[in-house]
XYZ file of C-alpha atoms in Angstrom:
309
model
C -14.283 7.307 21.772
C -13.701 4.279 19.535
C -12.990 5.010 15.887
C -13.891 1.465 14.728
C -17.266 -0.214 14.213
C -16.357 -3.438 16.008
C -17.305 -5.672 13.020
C -14.007 -7.467 13.391
C -14.758 -10.490 11.173
C -15.688 -8.251 8.247
C -12.691 -6.018 8.948
C -10.265 -8.956 8.970
C -11.743 -10.277 5.704
C -11.235 -6.854 4.101
C -7.650 -6.687 5.392
C -6.925 -10.188 4.053
C -8.357 -9.188 0.661
C -5.968 -6.251 0.619
C -3.014 -8.473 1.526
C -3.720 -10.940 -1.292
C -4.252 -8.231 -3.893
C -1.122 -6.354 -2.841
C 0.788 -9.628 -2.867
C 0.124 -10.306 -6.560
C 0.142 -6.664 -7.694
C 3.922 -6.234 -8.254
C 3.922 -9.356 -10.428
C 1.228 -7.895 -12.696
C 2.989 -4.505 -12.740
C 6.239 -6.150 -13.818
C 4.394 -7.736 -16.762
C 2.923 -4.406 -17.877
C 6.235 -2.536 -17.495
C 7.909 -4.746 -20.072
C 6.231 -2.341 -22.533
C 4.828 0.657 -20.655
C 6.917 3.033 -18.530
C 6.163 3.156 -14.767
C 4.454 6.567 -14.756
C 2.060 5.731 -17.591
C 1.268 2.407 -15.931
C 0.434 4.187 -12.695
C -1.675 6.800 -14.502
C -3.874 4.006 -15.880
C -4.174 2.455 -12.408
C -5.499 5.704 -10.963
C -7.635 6.631 -13.990
C -9.402 3.267 -14.222
C -10.111 3.213 -10.489
C -11.417 6.799 -10.601
C -13.684 6.157 -13.600
C -15.149 3.019 -12.022
C -15.766 4.491 -8.576
C -17.078 7.937 -9.580
C -20.518 6.787 -10.876
C -21.139 4.937 -7.587
C -20.328 8.045 -5.537
C -22.516 10.254 -7.738
C -25.456 7.829 -7.548
C -25.054 7.411 -3.811
C -25.599 11.119 -3.406
C -25.502 12.367 0.127
C -23.568 11.390 3.219
C -25.288 10.284 6.411
C -24.869 13.838 7.655
C -27.083 15.045 4.820
C -24.259 16.878 3.062
C -22.809 15.803 -0.273
C -19.113 15.103 -0.735
C -18.645 18.400 -2.615
C -20.406 20.385 0.112
C -18.151 18.996 2.817
C -15.049 19.679 0.706
C -15.935 23.379 0.741
C -14.511 23.431 4.259
C -10.906 24.709 3.829
C -9.641 22.414 6.605
C -11.192 19.244 5.160
C -10.189 20.231 1.615
C -6.541 20.678 2.590
C -6.519 17.441 4.584
C -7.993 15.553 1.650
C -5.545 17.138 -0.801
C -2.558 16.379 1.421
C -3.609 12.732 1.881
C -4.200 12.347 -1.877
C -0.795 13.796 -2.729
C 0.877 11.499 -0.193
C -0.800 8.479 -1.766
C 0.191 9.699 -5.241
C 3.811 10.081 -4.102
C 3.693 6.591 -2.585
C 2.554 5.099 -5.909
C 5.250 6.935 -7.851
C 8.078 5.989 -5.495
C 6.944 2.372 -5.254
C 6.686 1.726 -8.977
C 9.967 3.514 -9.730
C 11.571 1.299 -7.106
C 9.857 -1.820 -8.423
C 11.229 -1.068 -11.913
C 14.753 -1.394 -10.509
C 14.351 -4.397 -8.206
C 12.359 -7.644 -7.914
C 8.777 -8.194 -6.847
C 9.845 -10.094 -3.724
C 12.365 -7.455 -2.623
C 9.795 -4.705 -3.172
C 7.230 -6.475 -0.991
C 9.729 -7.171 1.780
C 10.784 -3.523 1.965
C 7.276 -2.055 1.647
C 6.360 -4.180 4.662
C 7.975 -1.375 6.661
C 4.810 0.645 5.913
C 2.361 -1.172 8.239
C 5.154 -1.428 10.842
C 5.663 2.339 10.699
C 1.893 2.848 10.785
C 1.683 0.928 14.023
C 4.638 2.736 15.592
C 3.241 6.115 14.567
C -0.060 5.197 16.207
C 1.804 4.417 19.394
C 3.551 7.800 19.262
C 0.413 9.728 18.403
C -1.632 8.245 21.235
C 1.236 8.005 23.757
C 0.980 4.232 24.063
C 3.846 2.084 25.298
C 5.496 -0.881 23.599
C 5.305 -4.245 25.310
C 8.342 -6.522 25.531
C 6.768 -8.676 22.814
C 6.415 -5.663 20.550
C 10.046 -4.681 21.097
C 10.997 -8.248 20.211
C 8.875 -7.946 17.062
C 10.656 -4.747 16.032
C 14.058 -6.371 16.505
C 12.897 -9.441 14.531
C 11.662 -7.218 11.716
C 14.940 -5.322 11.411
C 16.936 -8.557 11.697
C 14.785 -10.094 8.972
C 15.476 -7.222 6.598
C 19.218 -7.580 7.176
C 19.099 -11.372 6.699
C 16.942 -11.207 3.554
C 19.209 -8.637 1.858
C 22.498 -10.076 3.137
C 23.250 -11.774 -0.239
C 22.691 -8.369 -1.920
C 24.436 -6.300 0.775
C 26.964 -4.901 -1.711
C 24.215 -3.856 -4.173
C 22.113 -2.106 -1.519
C 24.608 -0.484 0.839
C 27.927 -0.143 -1.030
C 27.561 0.019 -4.811
C 24.092 1.592 -4.567
C 23.359 0.383 -8.091
C 19.935 0.161 -9.725
C 18.863 -2.602 -7.344
C 19.997 -0.630 -4.287
C 18.332 2.561 -5.514
C 15.124 0.602 -6.050
C 15.210 -0.680 -2.474
C 15.764 2.844 -1.145
C 12.912 4.282 -3.229
C 10.518 1.666 -1.925
C 11.537 2.378 1.683
C 10.782 6.080 1.135
C 7.459 4.993 -0.384
C 6.730 3.160 2.887
C 7.437 6.337 4.869
C 5.121 8.360 2.652
C 2.394 5.706 2.849
C 2.474 5.895 6.640
C 1.664 9.598 6.494
C -1.181 8.886 4.083
C -2.623 6.123 6.278
C -2.617 8.311 9.387
C -4.461 11.093 7.563
C -6.900 8.567 6.078
C -7.770 7.349 9.572
C -8.839 10.857 10.602
C -10.621 11.584 7.327
C -12.818 8.544 7.904
C -14.488 10.485 10.731
C -15.926 12.909 8.170
C -16.087 10.873 4.951
C -16.828 7.320 3.920
C -13.888 5.237 2.684
C -15.306 5.306 -0.876
C -15.537 9.100 -0.812
C -11.954 9.543 0.274
C -10.651 7.064 -2.289
C -12.489 8.573 -5.276
C -10.939 11.955 -4.468
C -7.498 10.360 -4.104
C -7.859 8.547 -7.414
C -8.698 11.768 -9.247
C -5.807 13.591 -7.586
C -3.454 10.824 -8.761
C -4.951 10.767 -12.264
C -4.470 14.519 -12.716
C -0.992 14.425 -11.179
C 0.292 11.674 -13.494
C -1.489 12.766 -16.692
C 1.108 15.382 -17.797
C 3.884 12.775 -17.507
C 2.103 9.826 -19.168
C 3.326 8.596 -22.555
C 0.634 6.872 -24.614
C 2.776 6.099 -27.676
C 3.584 2.563 -26.463
C -0.064 1.532 -26.017
C -0.355 -0.129 -29.476
C 2.563 -2.385 -28.532
C 0.729 -3.936 -25.591
C -0.194 -7.605 -26.024
C -3.633 -8.935 -25.105
C -2.137 -10.364 -21.912
C -0.636 -7.009 -20.984
C -3.961 -5.215 -21.576
C -5.503 -7.755 -19.220
C -2.759 -7.158 -16.649
C -3.231 -3.400 -16.940
C -6.960 -3.771 -16.347
C -6.250 -6.039 -13.397
C -3.869 -3.429 -11.915
C -6.610 -0.796 -12.137
C -9.178 -3.075 -10.512
C -6.594 -4.115 -7.942
C -6.084 -0.457 -7.040
C -9.816 0.070 -6.617
C -10.550 -3.068 -4.604
C -7.380 -3.256 -2.504
C -7.326 0.342 -1.321
C -11.081 0.373 -0.895
C -10.812 -2.751 1.252
C -7.942 -1.266 3.248
C -9.791 2.001 3.906
C -12.947 0.120 4.924
C -10.993 -2.301 7.139
C -9.579 0.671 9.054
C -13.167 1.689 9.806
C -14.023 -1.706 11.344
C -10.930 -2.906 13.232
C -7.912 -1.394 14.949
C -4.874 -0.325 12.896
C -2.815 -2.965 14.757
C -4.986 -5.826 13.445
C -4.942 -4.413 9.898
C -1.156 -4.201 10.117
C -0.895 -7.809 11.326
C -2.882 -9.131 8.381
C -0.961 -6.998 5.870
C 2.222 -8.576 7.216
C 1.311 -11.669 5.168
C 1.715 -9.771 1.877
C 5.433 -10.592 1.219
C 4.833 -14.318 1.703
C 2.016 -14.195 -0.836
C 4.380 -12.580 -3.355
C 7.269 -14.967 -2.683
C 4.997 -18.020 -2.874
C 3.365 -16.883 -6.111
C 6.558 -16.107 -8.066
C 8.270 -19.342 -7.040
C 5.352 -21.770 -7.384
C 3.848 -20.363 -10.581
C 6.310 -20.037 -13.500
C 5.939 -16.579 -15.055
C 7.848 -16.067 -18.354
C 10.235 -13.118 -18.315
C 9.879 -12.402 -14.585
C 13.193 -12.065 -12.757
C 12.947 -13.550 -9.249
C 15.130 -13.374 -6.170
C 17.372 -16.402 -5.664
C 15.647 -18.091 -2.736
C 17.874 -19.780 -0.144
C 17.342 -20.910 3.421
C 18.870 -17.592 4.496
C 16.503 -15.413 2.475
C 13.483 -17.487 3.481
C 14.426 -17.086 7.124
C 14.791 -13.351 6.556
C 11.344 -13.113 4.980
C 9.832 -15.152 7.804
C 11.447 -12.864 10.397
C 10.080 -9.777 8.644
C 6.568 -11.181 8.556
C 6.697 -12.594 12.076
C 8.224 -9.404 13.448
C 5.498 -7.307 11.849
C 2.754 -9.481 13.295
C 4.278 -9.580 16.781
C 4.664 -5.819 16.838
C 1.104 -5.322 15.645
C -0.562 -7.752 18.020
C 1.679 -7.806 21.083
C -0.081 -4.949 22.861
C 0.639 -4.323 26.530
C -2.064 -5.779 28.772
C -4.235 -3.118 30.453
C -3.277 -2.341 34.022
């Protein structure tokens, strides 16, 4: 039985919204982290999203099944699934921002692109599908692109394993964790709406990060940084809400293909719009080719499905 609604135009629009928001997110986070530490920054992202979405869920009341969110969560199986997915998403946020602190926005987005690639591959394994020749070519292009993009920083990533290299590794682990979250989210959408799952995840993240948040630096935030912090919270709410809803309308492969555009959005933004204080990757023909191979490989792997026999 199909797990998608078939409203593909709406689903693609939602996926594109997610790609754009995720593309500019690391730039905003970098601006906030000039003053706030990564964990406190992430706490505010979760808390703001939770506070904004909760009234909507409470006013909406009951699910189509007639049972409220809290009633359905009384099922031990659904409760544990929801908790596990929320903790995976929380871990993804923590690993990503700790990695972003140590590397550049462009590098972070190139590495995190492994997440939709892994999501697609995991779907193939879960449902015993086979890879087409085009998909195998996409996988090889993706791996080649990563190697080409990071070739100027090969020593930092693979030999010295300095702050930059550690950041890259943390973000790759974040991609692995995100894949587990996305798989669980897909199954949870059979019992809950996307908004219901996300509000629970946001509260799990808020409570998980609260004990480690440090609010002493808040008075030092500039007006611009307060605006960036608010944008990060809204970005969290809209981007993940759009992603969860897109998964309900179109196949995971098509969502993955659209999300493949995210690194290009980041690279284009940081190099076309001067941002004071933001350290950027030195862009050369080699690194641009690497980024293009990563994006193209992701899209080929997502869309190059075997034709039905």
